[in-house]
């Protein structure tokens, strides 16, 4: 496998699929950015399959040539980006998996790397936030999603699932709630309480309807204003995007962001102090034409480009 992304050296369908054809390097030392996969969907509550997400995203990342024409930067040249492979998950034990995610991310952060975590279901944001908060203190969080994910319990007595990570993170003091924004929230719920609960946890909820009024630029101004210079963690649940653009996910909600709006929102994070990010909930079994994982790969490329812009 060549490290080069020149079409004159290596074809995109050639070799072993690492993210963006970056080198596979399980030891993150010496890298600027580590790509980590978490092939786990034990926190999923409706249709599963996100355990196959990291592999599909890597596969669809092979056509990322390197130069970002919107942000005018080549992150593959500006940064040493390595694919450290996948966390050893335990499919039948969510808390053991979370410990393994925390260990792997802590190893990367201690080595001075920034991390992009590929899910996997959204429960992985909890251990990712544990690792980042240990390094940076409580972080501002920009959370793109159709769902608030702030339930207390999704099933009686069950505190850990992909519907609860942000409530747990707030309880554990991992999030600076003076700068916690949820963007893209929509769809029917059992009652009004879901939104009220999230807001009572101090989440600044910008529903999809509110976003359409504010416009992409208005949302970006709010993000920049609230986050300021705080260390910021960005979590992107692909179901924030409309299922017309991202059908391969477990709990789709109609009436979401277009792929352009999602790309533009991520690009608009440039200039903020992003210390880490994840992209979750890509479910390849529901993605027959791979459009969801193609979009996911491109969104990760935008995250990398934001870092490359400094
Ligand atoms: Mn969601
Ligand atoms: Mn989510």
PDB file of N, CA, C and O in Angstrom, residues 225-270:
ATOM      1  N   UNK A 225     -20.082  31.898  19.139  1.00  0.00           N
ATOM      2  CA  UNK A 225     -20.319  32.790  20.275  1.00  0.00           C
ATOM      3  C   UNK A 225     -20.293  32.007  21.585  1.00  0.00           C
ATOM      4  O   UNK A 225     -19.680  32.425  22.560  1.00  0.00           O
ATOM      5  N   UNK A 226     -20.980  30.860  21.604  1.00  0.00           N
ATOM      6  CA  UNK A 226     -21.069  30.104  22.858  1.00  0.00           C
ATOM      7  C   UNK A 226     -19.769  29.397  23.211  1.00  0.00           C
ATOM      8  O   UNK A 226     -19.391  29.316  24.372  1.00  0.00           O
ATOM      9  N   UNK A 227     -19.089  28.849  22.217  1.00  0.00           N
ATOM     10  CA  UNK A 227     -17.892  28.049  22.500  1.00  0.00           C
ATOM     11  C   UNK A 227     -16.691  28.943  22.798  1.00  0.00           C
ATOM     12  O   UNK A 227     -15.901  28.647  23.698  1.00  0.00           O
ATOM     13  N   UNK A 228     -16.549  30.012  22.047  1.00  0.00           N
ATOM     14  CA  UNK A 228     -15.406  30.906  22.281  1.00  0.00           C
ATOM     15  C   UNK A 228     -14.084  30.163  22.170  1.00  0.00           C
ATOM     16  O   UNK A 228     -13.851  29.436  21.205  1.00  0.00           O
ATOM     17  N   UNK A 229     -13.243  30.320  23.188  1.00  0.00           N
ATOM     18  CA  UNK A 229     -11.922  29.660  23.165  1.00  0.00           C
ATOM     19  C   UNK A 229     -11.874  28.371  23.984  1.00  0.00           C
ATOM     20  O   UNK A 229     -10.817  27.801  24.220  1.00  0.00           O
ATOM     21  N   UNK A 230     -13.060  27.920  24.436  1.00  0.00           N
ATOM     22  CA  UNK A 230     -13.079  26.689  25.234  1.00  0.00           C
ATOM     23  C   UNK A 230     -12.588  25.504  24.409  1.00  0.00           C
ATOM     24  O   UNK A 230     -12.816  25.457  23.202  1.00  0.00           O
ATOM     25  N   UNK A 231     -11.975  24.506  25.059  1.00  0.00           N
ATOM     26  CA  UNK A 231     -11.737  23.255  24.344  1.00  0.00           C
ATOM     27  C   UNK A 231     -13.080  22.652  23.941  1.00  0.00           C
ATOM     28  O   UNK A 231     -14.000  22.596  24.759  1.00  0.00           O
ATOM     29  N   UNK A 232     -13.187  22.246  22.691  1.00  0.00           N
ATOM     30  CA  UNK A 232     -14.482  21.825  22.141  1.00  0.00           C
ATOM     31  C   UNK A 232     -14.397  20.398  21.591  1.00  0.00           C
ATOM     32  O   UNK A 232     -13.489  20.076  20.822  1.00  0.00           O
ATOM     33  N   UNK A 233     -15.354  19.587  22.002  1.00  0.00           N
ATOM     34  CA  UNK A 233     -15.494  18.235  21.444  1.00  0.00           C
ATOM     35  C   UNK A 233     -16.710  18.242  20.522  1.00  0.00           C
ATOM     36  O   UNK A 233     -17.761  18.785  20.887  1.00  0.00           O
ATOM     37  N   UNK A 234     -16.560  17.662  19.344  1.00  0.00           N
ATOM     38  CA  UNK A 234     -17.656  17.632  18.373  1.00  0.00           C
ATOM     39  C   UNK A 234     -18.095  16.192  18.154  1.00  0.00           C
ATOM     40  O   UNK A 234     -17.264  15.313  17.895  1.00  0.00           O
ATOM     41  N   UNK A 235     -19.397  15.959  18.306  1.00  0.00           N
ATOM     42  CA  UNK A 235     -19.922  14.620  18.084  1.00  0.00           C
ATOM     43  C   UNK A 235     -20.991  14.698  17.002  1.00  0.00           C
ATOM     44  O   UNK A 235     -21.900  15.534  17.070  1.00  0.00           O
ATOM     45  N   UNK A 236     -20.815  13.866  15.981  1.00  0.00           N
ATOM     46  CA  UNK A 236     -21.696  13.953  14.814  1.00  0.00           C
ATOM     47  C   UNK A 236     -22.405  12.608  14.621  1.00  0.00           C
ATOM     48  O   UNK A 236     -21.787  11.625  14.193  1.00  0.00           O
ATOM     49  N   UNK A 237     -23.682  12.593  14.979  1.00  0.00           N
ATOM     50  CA  UNK A 237     -24.535  11.429  14.710  1.00  0.00           C
ATOM     51  C   UNK A 237     -25.060  11.613  13.287  1.00  0.00           C
ATOM     52  O   UNK A 237     -25.714  12.613  12.991  1.00  0.00           O
ATOM     53  N   UNK A 238     -24.769  10.648  12.430  1.00  0.00           N
ATOM     54  CA  UNK A 238     -25.100  10.804  11.008  1.00  0.00           C
ATOM     55  C   UNK A 238     -26.604  10.951  10.793  1.00  0.00           C
ATOM     56  O   UNK A 238     -27.030  11.457   9.744  1.00  0.00           O
ATOM     57  N   UNK A 239     -27.421  10.587  11.797  1.00  0.00           N
ATOM     58  CA  UNK A 239     -28.864  10.758  11.603  1.00  0.00           C
ATOM     59  C   UNK A 239     -29.306  12.217  11.719  1.00  0.00           C
ATOM     60  O   UNK A 239     -30.480  12.537  11.509  1.00  0.00           O
ATOM     61  N   UNK A 240     -28.381  13.135  12.024  1.00  0.00           N
ATOM     62  CA  UNK A 240     -28.685  14.562  11.878  1.00  0.00           C
ATOM     63  C   UNK A 240     -29.016  14.879  10.420  1.00  0.00           C
ATOM     64  O   UNK A 240     -29.809  15.767  10.124  1.00  0.00           O
ATOM     65  N   UNK A 241     -28.389  14.123   9.525  1.00  0.00           N
ATOM     66  CA  UNK A 241     -28.595  14.322   8.086  1.00  0.00           C
ATOM     67  C   UNK A 241     -29.871  13.604   7.663  1.00  0.00           C
ATOM     68  O   UNK A 241     -30.220  12.548   8.202  1.00  0.00           O
ATOM     69  N   UNK A 242     -30.566  14.155   6.684  1.00  0.00           N
ATOM     70  CA  UNK A 242     -31.810  13.557   6.200  1.00  0.00           C
ATOM     71  C   UNK A 242     -31.553  12.144   5.657  1.00  0.00           C
ATOM     72  O   UNK A 242     -30.534  11.900   5.010  1.00  0.00           O
ATOM     73  N   UNK A 243     -32.487  11.219   5.919  1.00  0.00           N
ATOM     74  CA  UNK A 243     -32.299   9.861   5.400  1.00  0.00           C
ATOM     75  C   UNK A 243     -32.255   9.786   3.866  1.00  0.00           C
ATOM     76  O   UNK A 243     -31.816   8.775   3.315  1.00  0.00           O
ATOM     77  N   UNK A 244     -32.666  10.858   3.183  1.00  0.00           N
ATOM     78  CA  UNK A 244     -32.483  10.871   1.721  1.00  0.00           C
ATOM     79  C   UNK A 244     -30.997  10.889   1.363  1.00  0.00           C
ATOM     80  O   UNK A 244     -30.596  10.397   0.315  1.00  0.00           O
ATOM     81  N   UNK A 245     -30.182  11.473   2.259  1.00  0.00           N
ATOM     82  CA  UNK A 245     -28.737  11.560   2.027  1.00  0.00           C
ATOM     83  C   UNK A 245     -27.983  10.521   2.851  1.00  0.00           C
ATOM     84  O   UNK A 245     -26.864  10.176   2.518  1.00  0.00           O
ATOM     85  N   UNK A 246     -28.578  10.084   3.956  1.00  0.00           N
ATOM     86  CA  UNK A 246     -27.896   9.172   4.881  1.00  0.00           C
ATOM     87  C   UNK A 246     -28.894   8.133   5.411  1.00  0.00           C
ATOM     88  O   UNK A 246     -29.285   8.176   6.579  1.00  0.00           O
ATOM     89  N   UNK A 247     -29.305   7.221   4.539  1.00  0.00           N
ATOM     90  CA  UNK A 247     -30.291   6.222   4.965  1.00  0.00           C
ATOM     91  C   UNK A 247     -29.698   5.140   5.870  1.00  0.00           C
ATOM     92  O   UNK A 247     -30.451   4.486   6.602  1.00  0.00           O
ATOM     93  N   UNK A 248     -28.378   4.965   5.813  1.00  0.00           N
ATOM     94  CA  UNK A 248     -27.745   3.860   6.528  1.00  0.00           C
ATOM     95  C   UNK A 248     -27.506   4.208   7.974  1.00  0.00           C
ATOM     96  O   UNK A 248     -26.380   4.481   8.389  1.00  0.00           O
ATOM     97  N   UNK A 249     -28.569   4.175   8.761  1.00  0.00           N
ATOM     98  CA  UNK A 249     -28.452   4.482  10.183  1.00  0.00           C
ATOM     99  C   UNK A 249     -29.593   3.799  10.919  1.00  0.00           C
ATOM    100  O   UNK A 249     -30.574   3.356  10.305  1.00  0.00           O
ATOM    101  N   UNK A 250     -29.472   3.707  12.231  1.00  0.00           N
ATOM    102  CA  UNK A 250     -30.378   2.855  12.987  1.00  0.00           C
ATOM    103  C   UNK A 250     -31.719   3.466  13.330  1.00  0.00           C
ATOM    104  O   UNK A 250     -32.728   2.776  13.414  1.00  0.00           O
ATOM    105  N   UNK A 251     -31.764   4.784  13.563  1.00  0.00           N
ATOM    106  CA  UNK A 251     -33.011   5.436  13.958  1.00  0.00           C
ATOM    107  C   UNK A 251     -33.219   6.671  13.082  1.00  0.00           C
ATOM    108  O   UNK A 251     -33.064   7.811  13.536  1.00  0.00           O
ATOM    109  N   UNK A 252     -33.547   6.458  11.801  1.00  0.00           N
ATOM    110  CA  UNK A 252     -33.668   7.592  10.886  1.00  0.00           C
ATOM    111  C   UNK A 252     -34.846   8.481  11.223  1.00  0.00           C
ATOM    112  O   UNK A 252     -35.889   8.007  11.681  1.00  0.00           O
ATOM    113  N   UNK A 253     -34.680   9.782  11.005  1.00  0.00           N
ATOM    114  CA  UNK A 253     -35.753  10.760  11.185  1.00  0.00           C
ATOM    115  C   UNK A 253     -35.816  11.590   9.910  1.00  0.00           C
ATOM    116  O   UNK A 253     -34.801  12.168   9.495  1.00  0.00           O
ATOM    117  N   UNK A 254     -36.993  11.685   9.320  1.00  0.00           N
ATOM    118  CA  UNK A 254     -37.110  12.449   8.078  1.00  0.00           C
ATOM    119  C   UNK A 254     -36.990  13.941   8.361  1.00  0.00           C
ATOM    120  O   UNK A 254     -37.092  14.387   9.506  1.00  0.00           O
ATOM    121  N   UNK A 255     -36.773  14.702   7.304  1.00  0.00           N
ATOM    122  CA  UNK A 255     -36.749  16.162   7.431  1.00  0.00           C
ATOM    123  C   UNK A 255     -35.482  16.688   8.063  1.00  0.00           C
ATOM    124  O   UNK A 255     -35.521  17.586   8.902  1.00  0.00           O
ATOM    125  N   UNK A 256     -34.334  16.145   7.671  1.00  0.00           N
ATOM    126  CA  UNK A 256     -33.066  16.543   8.295  1.00  0.00           C
ATOM    127  C   UNK A 256     -32.217  17.431   7.412  1.00  0.00           C
ATOM    128  O   UNK A 256     -32.673  17.989   6.410  1.00  0.00           O
ATOM    129  N   UNK A 257     -30.950  17.558   7.809  1.00  0.00           N
ATOM    130  CA  UNK A 257     -29.996  18.385   7.074  1.00  0.00           C
ATOM    131  C   UNK A 257     -29.691  17.763   5.715  1.00  0.00           C
ATOM    132  O   UNK A 257     -29.695  16.546   5.567  1.00  0.00           O
ATOM    133  N   UNK A 258     -29.374  18.611   4.757  1.00  0.00           N
ATOM    134  CA  UNK A 258     -28.823  18.088   3.506  1.00  0.00           C
ATOM    135  C   UNK A 258     -27.340  17.784   3.730  1.00  0.00           C
ATOM    136  O   UNK A 258     -26.731  18.272   4.702  1.00  0.00           O
ATOM    137  N   UNK A 259     -26.761  17.021   2.810  1.00  0.00           N
ATOM    138  CA  UNK A 259     -25.332  16.726   2.974  1.00  0.00           C
ATOM    139  C   UNK A 259     -24.519  18.021   2.866  1.00  0.00           C
ATOM    140  O   UNK A 259     -23.542  18.206   3.605  1.00  0.00           O
ATOM    141  N   UNK A 260     -24.922  18.947   1.990  1.00  0.00           N
ATOM    142  CA  UNK A 260     -24.180  20.205   1.882  1.00  0.00           C
ATOM    143  C   UNK A 260     -24.245  20.994   3.186  1.00  0.00           C
ATOM    144  O   UNK A 260     -23.222  21.532   3.647  1.00  0.00           O
ATOM    145  N   UNK A 261     -25.439  21.068   3.801  1.00  0.00           N
ATOM    146  CA  UNK A 261     -25.549  21.804   5.067  1.00  0.00           C
ATOM    147  C   UNK A 261     -24.648  21.182   6.132  1.00  0.00           C
ATOM    148  O   UNK A 261     -23.979  21.893   6.890  1.00  0.00           O
ATOM    149  N   UNK A 262     -24.630  19.844   6.175  1.00  0.00           N
ATOM    150  CA  UNK A 262     -23.805  19.177   7.187  1.00  0.00           C
ATOM    151  C   UNK A 262     -22.322  19.449   6.941  1.00  0.00           C
ATOM    152  O   UNK A 262     -21.565  19.766   7.870  1.00  0.00           O
ATOM    153  N   UNK A 263     -21.899  19.342   5.687  1.00  0.00           N
ATOM    154  CA  UNK A 263     -20.497  19.619   5.349  1.00  0.00           C
ATOM    155  C   UNK A 263     -20.140  21.068   5.718  1.00  0.00           C
ATOM    156  O   UNK A 263     -19.085  21.333   6.300  1.00  0.00           O
ATOM    157  N   UNK A 264     -21.055  21.981   5.407  1.00  0.00           N
ATOM    158  CA  UNK A 264     -20.788  23.394   5.643  1.00  0.00           C
ATOM    159  C   UNK A 264     -20.725  23.698   7.144  1.00  0.00           C
ATOM    160  O   UNK A 264     -19.900  24.514   7.586  1.00  0.00           O
ATOM    161  N   UNK A 265     -21.572  23.034   7.930  1.00  0.00           N
ATOM    162  CA  UNK A 265     -21.524  23.238   9.383  1.00  0.00           C
ATOM    163  C   UNK A 265     -20.184  22.768   9.943  1.00  0.00           C
ATOM    164  O   UNK A 265     -19.602  23.424  10.815  1.00  0.00           O
ATOM    165  N   UNK A 266     -19.685  21.652   9.465  1.00  0.00           N
ATOM    166  CA  UNK A 266     -18.387  21.168   9.968  1.00  0.00           C
ATOM    167  C   UNK A 266     -17.268  22.111   9.532  1.00  0.00           C
ATOM    168  O   UNK A 266     -16.426  22.512  10.346  1.00  0.00           O
ATOM    169  N   UNK A 267     -17.293  22.514   8.268  1.00  0.00           N
ATOM    170  CA  UNK A 267     -16.253  23.467   7.803  1.00  0.00           C
ATOM    171  C   UNK A 267     -16.262  24.753   8.621  1.00  0.00           C
ATOM    172  O   UNK A 267     -15.213  25.336   8.909  1.00  0.00           O
ATOM    173  N   UNK A 268     -17.463  25.151   9.016  1.00  0.00           N
ATOM    174  CA  UNK A 268     -17.603  26.399   9.760  1.00  0.00           C
ATOM    175  C   UNK A 268     -17.045  26.330  11.173  1.00  0.00           C
ATOM    176  O   UNK A 268     -17.023  27.342  11.879  1.00  0.00           O
ATOM    177  N   UNK A 269     -16.589  25.156  11.615  1.00  0.00           N
ATOM    178  CA  UNK A 269     -15.979  25.040  12.948  1.00  0.00           C
ATOM    179  C   UNK A 269     -14.527  25.494  12.935  1.00  0.00           C
ATOM    180  O   UNK A 269     -13.873  25.542  13.983  1.00  0.00           O
ATOM    181  N   UNK A 270     -14.002  25.824  11.770  1.00  0.00           N
ATOM    182  CA  UNK A 270     -12.595  26.270  11.704  1.00  0.00           C
ATOM    183  C   UNK A 270     -12.429  27.528  12.557  1.00  0.00           C
ATOM    184  O   UNK A 270     -13.336  28.352  12.661  1.00  0.00           O
TER     185      UNK A 270
END
